[in-house]
XYZ file of C-alpha atoms in Angstrom:
617
model
C -7.410 -50.767 -15.230
C -6.453 -49.799 -18.738
C -8.048 -51.851 -21.461
C -4.839 -52.344 -23.400
C -4.433 -55.870 -22.066
C -8.083 -56.821 -22.457
C -10.417 -57.441 -25.337
C -13.210 -54.917 -25.614
C -16.642 -56.464 -26.209
C -18.498 -55.497 -29.334
C -21.995 -54.670 -28.192
C -24.680 -55.914 -30.497
C -22.167 -57.665 -32.739
C -20.310 -60.934 -32.578
C -18.256 -59.895 -29.570
C -16.840 -62.468 -27.232
C -20.126 -64.322 -27.345
C -20.326 -64.604 -31.087
C -18.630 -67.990 -31.439
C -19.883 -70.316 -34.094
C -22.277 -73.012 -32.958
C -20.064 -75.614 -34.542
C -17.870 -75.387 -31.466
C -20.611 -77.158 -29.522
C -20.448 -80.287 -31.690
C -17.111 -81.488 -30.358
C -17.109 -85.007 -28.936
C -17.446 -85.140 -25.145
C -16.600 -87.881 -22.658
C -20.091 -88.846 -21.526
C -18.995 -91.871 -19.485
C -16.058 -90.016 -17.968
C -18.333 -87.187 -16.842
C -20.767 -89.642 -15.263
C -17.864 -91.288 -13.402
C -16.707 -87.900 -12.189
C -20.205 -87.098 -10.955
C -19.990 -90.373 -9.097
C -16.826 -89.148 -7.379
C -18.693 -86.008 -6.327
C -21.254 -88.267 -4.605
C -18.659 -90.570 -3.046
C -18.535 -88.764 0.352
C -22.232 -89.581 0.753
C -21.834 -93.290 0.035
C -23.227 -94.396 3.410
C -26.380 -92.341 2.864
C -26.774 -93.776 -0.627
C -26.346 -97.270 0.814
C -29.213 -96.588 3.202
C -31.197 -95.193 0.266
C -30.641 -98.449 -1.626
C -31.878 -100.480 1.360
C -35.001 -98.318 1.659
C -35.542 -98.576 -2.082
C -35.332 -102.371 -1.839
C -38.080 -102.243 0.772
C -40.196 -99.824 -1.264
C -39.877 -101.739 -4.531
C -40.190 -105.081 -2.732
C -43.526 -104.138 -1.201
C -44.635 -102.629 -4.496
C -43.684 -105.842 -6.341
C -45.519 -107.940 -3.752
C -48.802 -106.051 -4.220
C -49.978 -107.692 -7.500
C -49.405 -111.163 -6.051
C -51.441 -110.262 -2.964
C -54.182 -108.846 -5.184
C -54.121 -112.072 -7.215
C -55.140 -113.943 -4.090
C -58.388 -111.988 -3.885
C -59.032 -112.444 -7.618
C -58.497 -116.179 -7.327
C -60.829 -116.317 -4.333
C -63.520 -114.394 -6.204
C -63.087 -116.616 -9.268
C -63.190 -119.798 -7.126
C -66.240 -118.731 -5.150
C -68.133 -117.552 -8.227
C -67.394 -120.778 -10.084
C -68.428 -122.844 -7.042
C -71.760 -121.007 -6.802
C -72.440 -121.541 -10.515
C -71.660 -125.233 -10.295
C -73.292 -125.650 -6.874
C -70.311 -127.625 -5.691
C -69.074 -125.611 -2.700
C -69.317 -122.452 -0.628
C -69.255 -119.048 -2.286
C -66.825 -116.173 -1.928
C -65.271 -115.869 1.552
C -65.690 -112.186 2.369
C -63.616 -112.371 5.588
C -60.743 -113.766 3.530
C -61.194 -111.016 0.923
C -61.185 -108.455 3.744
C -57.942 -109.805 5.210
C -56.322 -109.815 1.764
C -57.352 -106.195 1.141
C -56.020 -105.120 4.548
C -52.743 -106.829 3.758
C -52.701 -105.096 0.380
C -53.249 -101.694 2.024
C -50.412 -102.385 4.462
C -48.113 -103.359 1.592
C -48.889 -100.149 -0.338
C -48.515 -98.013 2.805
C -45.121 -99.471 3.683
C -43.979 -99.022 0.082
C -45.058 -95.351 0.143
C -43.378 -94.629 3.488
C -40.098 -96.134 2.300
C -40.417 -94.124 -0.909
C -40.899 -90.865 1.038
C -37.788 -91.612 3.099
C -35.809 -92.237 -0.088
C -36.818 -88.870 -1.535
C -35.995 -87.086 1.719
C -32.505 -88.568 1.870
C -31.775 -88.032 -1.820
C -32.811 -84.381 -1.601
C -30.197 -83.882 1.116
C -27.505 -85.790 -0.792
C -28.012 -83.943 -4.064
C -28.093 -80.495 -2.482
C -25.083 -81.145 -0.246
C -23.156 -82.567 -3.182
C -23.920 -79.454 -5.234
C -22.953 -77.304 -2.241
C -19.574 -79.046 -2.267
C -19.285 -78.594 -6.046
C -20.110 -74.882 -5.846
C -17.512 -74.465 -3.104
C -14.950 -76.297 -5.237
C -15.758 -74.092 -8.241
C -15.503 -70.939 -6.126
C -12.099 -72.040 -4.800
C -11.017 -72.868 -8.348
C -11.990 -69.413 -9.599
C -9.761 -67.838 -6.961
C -6.816 -69.948 -8.187
C -7.260 -69.239 -11.889
C -4.826 -66.772 -13.450
C -5.967 -63.412 -14.728
C -5.387 -64.743 -18.248
C -8.393 -67.044 -17.888
C -10.690 -64.097 -17.185
C -9.153 -62.136 -20.043
C -9.712 -64.966 -22.505
C -13.200 -66.098 -21.422
C -16.347 -63.948 -21.325
C -17.320 -63.501 -17.706
C -20.946 -64.152 -18.635
C -19.993 -67.632 -19.801
C -18.127 -68.206 -16.530
C -21.176 -66.990 -14.620
C -23.391 -69.382 -16.592
C -21.177 -72.325 -15.591
C -21.228 -71.356 -11.925
C -24.999 -70.759 -11.760
C -27.056 -72.247 -14.614
C -24.988 -75.383 -15.159
C -24.636 -76.320 -11.488
C -28.352 -75.667 -10.970
C -29.104 -77.983 -13.884
C -26.959 -80.714 -12.345
C -28.556 -80.197 -8.913
C -32.105 -80.315 -10.253
C -31.402 -83.408 -12.347
C -29.336 -85.344 -9.852
C -32.026 -86.097 -7.280
C -34.542 -87.084 -9.938
C -32.165 -89.306 -11.913
C -30.643 -90.991 -8.830
C -34.022 -91.904 -7.396
C -35.363 -93.166 -10.697
C -32.196 -95.091 -11.550
C -32.100 -97.015 -8.254
C -35.845 -97.627 -8.242
C -35.888 -98.759 -11.864
C -33.040 -101.220 -11.467
C -34.430 -102.824 -8.311
C -37.972 -102.867 -9.670
C -36.910 -104.770 -12.773
C -35.078 -107.402 -10.693
C -37.922 -107.921 -8.213
C -40.664 -107.930 -10.821
C -38.838 -110.573 -12.851
C -38.402 -112.689 -9.717
C -42.135 -112.445 -8.990
C -43.051 -113.295 -12.586
C -40.719 -116.272 -12.480
C -42.609 -117.674 -9.491
C -45.869 -117.424 -11.436
C -44.993 -118.371 -15.013
C -41.514 -118.620 -16.580
C -43.119 -118.626 -20.036
C -44.829 -115.250 -19.542
C -41.656 -113.886 -18.005
C -39.850 -114.689 -21.272
C -42.503 -112.719 -23.174
C -41.802 -109.723 -20.958
C -38.054 -110.138 -21.388
C -38.389 -109.994 -25.163
C -39.967 -106.530 -25.219
C -37.850 -104.994 -22.423
C -34.409 -105.168 -24.120
C -35.946 -103.916 -27.357
C -37.174 -100.819 -25.503
C -33.795 -100.286 -23.842
C -31.970 -100.694 -27.168
C -34.272 -98.218 -28.887
C -33.897 -95.687 -26.065
C -30.108 -95.936 -26.042
C -29.958 -95.325 -29.789
C -32.107 -92.216 -29.464
C -30.060 -90.967 -26.502
C -26.791 -91.426 -28.345
C -28.086 -89.394 -31.276
C -29.714 -86.626 -29.222
C -26.836 -86.062 -26.752
C -25.099 -83.560 -29.026
C -28.276 -81.474 -29.206
C -28.537 -81.343 -25.414
C -24.897 -80.275 -25.248
C -25.540 -77.601 -27.853
C -28.667 -76.484 -25.987
C -26.725 -75.945 -22.747
C -23.918 -74.053 -24.457
C -26.338 -71.952 -26.525
C -28.205 -71.025 -23.344
C -24.978 -69.740 -21.804
C -24.264 -67.834 -25.027
C -27.669 -66.180 -25.018
C -27.528 -65.318 -21.296
C -24.113 -63.763 -21.773
C -25.294 -61.671 -24.697
C -28.362 -60.449 -22.794
C -26.281 -59.426 -19.779
C -23.681 -57.741 -21.971
C -26.342 -55.749 -23.796
C -28.107 -54.835 -20.584
C -24.902 -53.408 -19.162
C -24.211 -51.522 -22.379
C -27.730 -50.468 -23.326
C -26.820 -46.771 -23.128
C -23.960 -47.228 -25.596
C -26.183 -49.278 -27.889
C -28.807 -46.546 -27.957
C -26.230 -43.780 -28.318
C -24.802 -45.397 -31.452
C -28.169 -46.469 -32.805
C -27.272 -50.173 -32.750
C -30.636 -51.431 -31.546
C -31.312 -53.197 -34.853
C -27.906 -54.911 -34.760
C -28.537 -55.972 -31.181
C -31.971 -57.351 -32.002
C -30.579 -59.164 -35.038
C -27.793 -60.767 -33.004
C -30.308 -61.712 -30.295
C -32.495 -63.339 -32.931
C -29.513 -65.337 -34.217
C -28.629 -66.609 -30.741
C -32.271 -67.233 -29.879
C -32.722 -69.120 -33.142
C -29.659 -71.250 -32.408
C -30.942 -72.051 -28.908
C -34.392 -72.839 -30.271
C -32.913 -75.152 -32.902
C -30.820 -77.112 -30.426
C -33.622 -77.232 -27.842
C -36.228 -78.355 -30.404
C -34.077 -81.200 -31.678
C -33.089 -82.232 -28.143
C -36.678 -82.262 -26.896
C -38.058 -83.923 -30.039
C -35.659 -86.846 -30.005
C -35.972 -87.302 -26.242
C -39.754 -87.001 -26.523
C -40.165 -89.847 -29.020
C -38.556 -92.294 -26.596
C -41.651 -92.647 -24.412
C -44.167 -93.352 -27.234
C -41.746 -95.829 -28.806
C -41.286 -97.739 -25.561
C -45.038 -97.709 -24.900
C -45.670 -99.209 -28.337
C -43.372 -102.122 -27.565
C -45.010 -102.544 -24.166
C -48.507 -102.726 -25.678
C -47.332 -105.421 -28.062
C -46.066 -107.332 -25.041
C -49.444 -106.971 -23.263
C -51.286 -108.463 -26.225
C -48.872 -111.392 -26.430
C -49.123 -112.053 -22.675
C -52.927 -111.877 -22.709
C -53.245 -114.349 -25.596
C -50.669 -116.782 -24.222
C -51.949 -116.428 -20.660
C -55.508 -117.125 -21.752
C -54.342 -120.347 -23.376
C -52.553 -121.365 -20.163
C -55.681 -120.689 -18.073
C -57.838 -122.767 -20.411
C -55.308 -125.592 -20.144
C -55.486 -125.380 -16.348
C -51.818 -124.500 -15.911
C -52.564 -121.027 -14.467
C -55.321 -119.391 -12.449
C -57.132 -116.271 -13.616
C -55.596 -114.275 -10.763
C -52.124 -115.248 -11.942
C -52.858 -113.757 -15.374
C -54.012 -110.561 -13.681
C -50.787 -110.456 -11.632
C -48.643 -111.069 -14.713
C -50.370 -108.228 -16.636
C -49.824 -105.957 -13.637
C -46.197 -106.979 -13.432
C -45.741 -106.291 -17.136
C -47.248 -102.848 -16.644
C -44.957 -102.298 -13.660
C -42.056 -103.573 -15.729
C -42.845 -101.085 -18.478
C -42.726 -98.276 -15.933
C -39.041 -98.688 -14.979
C -38.170 -99.198 -18.650
C -40.001 -95.982 -19.545
C -38.462 -94.370 -16.476
C -35.044 -95.424 -17.741
C -35.755 -93.513 -20.930
C -36.681 -90.480 -18.841
C -33.543 -90.944 -16.731
C -31.426 -90.894 -19.865
C -33.239 -87.743 -20.953
C -32.556 -86.023 -17.618
C -28.986 -87.285 -17.529
C -28.290 -85.748 -20.910
C -28.978 -82.257 -19.585
C -27.110 -82.967 -16.350
C -24.047 -84.404 -18.083
C -23.954 -81.612 -20.673
C -23.995 -79.083 -17.821
C -21.541 -81.050 -15.682
C -19.067 -81.258 -18.560
C -18.891 -77.481 -18.694
C -18.391 -77.240 -14.919
C -15.677 -79.918 -14.928
C -14.028 -78.177 -17.865
C -13.690 -75.092 -15.663
C -12.299 -77.214 -12.825
C -9.653 -78.622 -15.177
C -8.351 -75.220 -16.285
C -4.667 -74.550 -15.633
C -4.173 -72.717 -12.351
C -1.705 -70.092 -11.263
C 1.800 -71.234 -10.452
C 1.581 -72.407 -6.823
C 3.045 -70.176 -4.149
C 6.285 -71.429 -2.576
C 5.854 -73.948 0.235
C 7.665 -71.649 2.670
C 6.987 -68.109 1.370
C 9.022 -65.120 2.473
C 7.010 -62.659 4.540
C 8.016 -59.011 4.884
C 6.745 -57.395 8.048
C 8.016 -53.937 7.050
C 8.470 -52.833 3.446
C 10.763 -49.984 2.494
C 9.467 -49.848 -1.071
C 12.584 -50.481 -3.171
C 11.382 -52.129 -6.379
C 13.692 -53.399 -9.114
C 12.834 -54.951 -12.471
C 15.680 -56.876 -14.117
C 15.648 -57.927 -17.779
C 11.916 -58.700 -17.701
C 10.204 -60.255 -20.731
C 6.595 -61.377 -21.105
C 4.097 -62.455 -23.757
C 0.446 -63.512 -23.704
C 1.108 -65.361 -26.944
C 4.629 -66.790 -27.205
C 4.821 -65.670 -30.823
C 4.047 -62.040 -29.924
C 6.186 -60.590 -27.102
C 4.508 -57.819 -25.108
C 7.475 -56.786 -22.934
C 11.089 -57.125 -24.070
C 14.015 -57.047 -21.633
C 12.557 -54.397 -19.324
C 14.951 -53.067 -16.691
C 13.792 -50.368 -14.279
C 13.821 -49.478 -10.613
C 11.977 -47.379 -8.074
C 13.613 -46.325 -4.853
C 11.844 -45.882 -1.560
C 9.373 -43.005 -1.628
C 9.912 -42.356 -5.337
C 7.078 -41.471 -7.699
C 7.588 -43.318 -10.973
C 5.342 -42.493 -13.916
C 4.816 -44.953 -16.766
C 3.741 -43.356 -20.036
C 3.379 -44.407 -23.620
C 0.812 -44.991 -26.346
C -2.005 -47.486 -25.934
C -0.743 -51.039 -26.224
C 2.818 -50.210 -25.243
C 2.690 -52.542 -22.192
C 2.123 -50.140 -19.296
C -0.693 -52.058 -17.620
C 0.994 -55.383 -18.362
C 4.046 -54.201 -16.437
C 1.853 -53.351 -13.439
C 0.137 -56.746 -13.687
C 3.541 -58.400 -13.417
C 4.392 -56.303 -10.351
C 1.348 -57.789 -8.603
C 1.916 -61.286 -10.035
C -1.386 -61.317 -11.869
C 0.796 -62.882 -14.560
C 4.174 -64.597 -14.312
C 7.088 -63.255 -16.352
C 8.609 -65.427 -19.072
C 12.094 -64.398 -17.979
C 13.799 -61.879 -15.723
C 12.869 -60.984 -12.159
C 11.149 -58.384 -10.008
C 12.412 -57.771 -6.484
C 10.859 -55.945 -3.554
C 13.428 -54.735 -1.028
C 15.855 -57.150 -2.665
C 13.487 -60.150 -2.325
C 12.278 -61.897 -5.495
C 8.510 -61.519 -5.452
C 8.158 -65.134 -6.657
C 9.473 -66.247 -3.268
C 6.489 -64.507 -1.624
C 2.872 -65.624 -1.574
C 0.579 -63.631 -3.825
C -1.612 -62.589 -0.913
C 1.432 -61.550 1.118
C 2.806 -59.550 -1.811
C -0.436 -57.771 -2.685
C -1.032 -56.836 0.936
C 1.691 -54.200 0.510
C 0.121 -52.672 -2.609
C -2.796 -50.298 -3.025
C -4.494 -49.756 -6.380
C -6.760 -47.144 -7.878
C -7.883 -48.239 -11.326
C -9.312 -46.406 -14.277
C -12.308 -48.784 -14.218
C -14.000 -48.389 -10.841
C -15.436 -51.323 -8.907
C -17.967 -50.774 -6.170
C -20.354 -53.335 -4.743
C -24.009 -53.095 -3.739
C -23.969 -51.684 -0.219
C -23.548 -48.437 1.671
C -20.919 -45.814 0.869
C -19.379 -46.495 4.290
C -19.026 -50.219 3.537
C -17.480 -49.593 0.139
C -14.790 -47.284 1.509
C -14.149 -49.571 4.487
C -13.414 -52.398 2.036
C -9.891 -50.934 1.933
C -9.396 -51.823 5.614
C -12.168 -53.786 7.278
C -11.165 -52.859 10.854
C -11.283 -49.117 10.185
C -13.532 -47.000 12.401
C -16.271 -44.771 11.009
C -14.141 -41.727 11.786
C -11.183 -43.169 9.856
C -13.481 -43.789 6.899
C -14.662 -40.162 7.003
C -11.081 -38.878 7.204
C -10.132 -40.927 4.152
C -13.149 -39.546 2.289
C -12.131 -35.992 3.212
C -8.595 -36.592 1.991
C -10.002 -37.885 -1.310
C -12.316 -34.850 -1.643
C -15.341 -37.178 -1.432
C -16.758 -36.115 1.934
C -18.681 -33.136 0.580
C -20.669 -34.997 -2.062
C -21.207 -37.970 0.288
C -22.869 -35.728 2.900
C -25.193 -34.393 0.199
C -26.436 -37.910 -0.632
C -29.672 -39.107 1.041
C -28.465 -40.801 4.182
C -24.886 -39.595 3.782
C -22.406 -42.396 4.433
C -25.330 -44.795 4.817
C -26.486 -44.150 1.249
C -26.994 -47.482 -0.532
C -25.187 -47.867 -3.831
C -27.091 -49.782 -6.481
C -25.766 -52.442 -8.794
C -22.530 -51.208 -10.398
C -23.066 -48.009 -8.329
C -25.169 -46.703 -11.200
C -27.012 -44.274 -8.891
C -23.963 -41.980 -8.582
C -21.822 -40.366 -11.266
C -18.662 -41.853 -12.730
C -16.564 -39.134 -11.121
C -18.109 -39.798 -7.719
C -17.412 -43.516 -8.115
C -13.772 -42.716 -8.801
C -13.561 -40.538 -5.697
C -14.872 -43.408 -3.563
C -12.249 -45.809 -4.927
C -9.548 -43.250 -4.166
C -10.889 -42.906 -0.611
C -10.778 -46.680 -0.302
C -7.120 -46.730 -1.339
C -6.328 -43.915 1.090
C -7.922 -45.869 3.926
C -5.885 -48.994 3.090
C -2.667 -47.013 3.755
C -0.495 -49.273 1.543
C 3.299 -49.348 1.330
C 3.305 -49.073 -2.474
C 0.732 -47.343 -4.663
C -0.371 -48.124 -8.205
C -2.491 -45.436 -9.839
C -3.865 -46.336 -13.256
C -5.359 -43.136 -14.658
C -6.862 -42.581 -11.226
C -8.171 -39.090 -11.976
C -9.342 -39.693 -15.538
C -13.045 -39.479 -14.702
C -13.187 -36.270 -12.670
C -13.402 -32.664 -13.665
C -10.383 -30.350 -13.701
C -11.165 -28.663 -10.378
C -11.682 -31.973 -8.565
C -8.576 -33.347 -10.231
C -6.435 -30.608 -8.729
C -7.836 -31.346 -5.263
C -7.220 -35.063 -5.719
C -3.685 -34.429 -6.899
C -2.923 -32.637 -3.638
C -4.502 -35.500 -1.672
C -2.443 -37.957 -3.686
C 0.723 -36.040 -2.961
C 0.040 -36.373 0.745
C -0.716 -40.059 0.298
C 2.375 -40.744 -1.820
C 4.721 -38.953 0.528
C 7.240 -41.483 1.793
C 5.749 -44.257 -0.348
C 6.873 -45.756 -3.636
C 4.267 -44.994 -6.295
C 3.724 -46.157 -9.857
C 1.490 -43.886 -11.897
C 0.143 -44.842 -15.316
C -0.918 -41.690 -17.103
C -2.067 -40.560 -20.513
C -2.431 -36.907 -19.519
C 1.239 -36.103 -19.107
C 0.514 -32.830 -17.336
C -0.429 -34.851 -14.236
C 2.992 -36.490 -13.835
C 5.359 -33.577 -14.417
C 6.555 -33.693 -10.804
C 7.514 -37.396 -10.947
C 11.088 -38.177 -9.933
C 11.308 -40.730 -12.740
C 9.326 -41.180 -15.944
C 9.521 -44.415 -17.929
C 8.568 -43.963 -21.567
C 7.348 -47.197 -23.165
C 6.759 -48.089 -26.794
C 6.197 -51.530 -28.321
C 6.983 -53.293 -25.060
C 10.301 -51.569 -24.413
C 11.479 -48.678 -22.242
C 12.924 -46.297 -24.782
C 13.483 -43.268 -22.525
C 13.727 -42.520 -18.829
C 14.317 -39.425 -16.758
C 12.392 -36.580 -15.162
C 10.009 -34.303 -17.050
C 12.444 -31.472 -17.777
C 15.243 -33.808 -18.840
C 13.038 -35.711 -21.252
C 11.724 -32.500 -22.789
C 15.248 -31.225 -23.347
C 16.253 -34.469 -25.058
C 13.548 -33.865 -27.658
C 12.729 -37.550 -28.050
C 9.514 -39.542 -28.073
C 8.340 -38.150 -24.724
C 8.656 -34.606 -25.987
C 6.466 -35.512 -28.986
C 3.899 -37.166 -26.745
C 3.796 -34.189 -24.423
C 3.465 -31.571 -27.144
C 0.876 -33.617 -29.052
C -1.557 -33.064 -26.197
C -1.532 -29.336 -26.862
C -1.437 -29.476 -30.653
C -4.634 -28.683 -32.591
C -6.374 -31.707 -34.102
C -5.507 -32.461 -37.737
C -7.738 -30.891 -40.351
């Protein structure tokens, strides 16, 4: 398709990826994004409920372990003291053995429940991300062409791949840690309360201080994580853009510019990532410092309680263990916040895509045309990408059944935009387009486009065999029908010379064949589709003169009896058109056949003769 309606990327320069990093500092709805992630997980609520029950078992057994171990410590302390004083029997080894067996059973049950939790959460997180990817894919199909024109496709790709992967990888880890941490804190405090309320208060003093400190750090570092995620998408987009255009970069000697721009983007990513990782990294040492202060206080106070006879030595051991266990979920909470920052920053970008305005919905009961004659009429059509800058102004035109209509004019005159409106890639601001007297807005987009065939200036072929690429025009076509279409498009000869013939595998972007050969394959694909109406956008611009003449004859056979719209810059290729629409500045300023327009001596005549005039000195 002509580039007049699209922005051309500037390779190695600012281009569509050269946005200022300040754009990443905008305030985001952290809580709202978390709630929306919760809605993504809602269909798996019953599994998460079972996960919570298993986590209660796992953390419950884990919390019980120090108290069981305290029994053996108390028995050892009692027996040792009795032996020293000579007042009773020594350590009961059978009792110690039974306590240790019980302890092993407690740890084993805790581990088994923990394994089950991880197994279930892995399934939930991956299925939830499967659903999210499917939702994003469906959303992309409903977005208007304007979205793709206005957003770099590399940034879109980053949202669909990198950002969703970040959410998927973070979700399982953060969910497991969040549930485990919350339940562990509750159960540990209950156990400590049964031993010593005083020591529990000591633990409760340090825990909120650690949470408060972590939350302050998280709040400050969130913007750096958001900037890191956006900068990563920026850098990935630039790399892909430069990879695709490396030949142009080398041809114009822009390697230094490309390297300089890469360094700028890499520096920006490094800056955001360094700050994000630094501030998230200081959370753990800070929390550990508070925890160590708590250990010292508990040891001193606990020792005093033991000397006063209010606690046993095993109880102090259990309390210290509980405080260490309590520090783990608090530290884990800091890690959860760290992981959540990356996940939320990525999820925000995905949800932003999901909130983009979609195409105008198709009518609830669309008109379906089983047989199309091909009468197309455009009545008083106006359109603008930007309301302040009209692109088409009061266009009125028509094409009768079987007529070949050429659309010519300088770059930017609105030719491709007019074709986009025919296919409802965009919706007109005013006016109407009818097909066989039916307003195309009363038809579904799929139903409308089924009657059109397109051959664009910019070829698109996918990784696969030549046969598969041509058959894309009509998936139920036989191999023989594919070969006949290739012959009609003058592609059969070069295809048979390829290794493997029609089974030859095209590489990425079909880079292993020439541009002209790629164009021939797209023409064969259109021939195979056998559409009712044809749109040819500079379809022969990339082939040599001899091949062009062969293709023109094939096109004449294809266009016979079909309405055709031909966008052309080389006016010699459309001289036999029944109608020529001459466009300038979004208006049709002349119309007629080739001879009539030449005789009128207007703008068309100047365009036509300018192609044969010598270049200015």
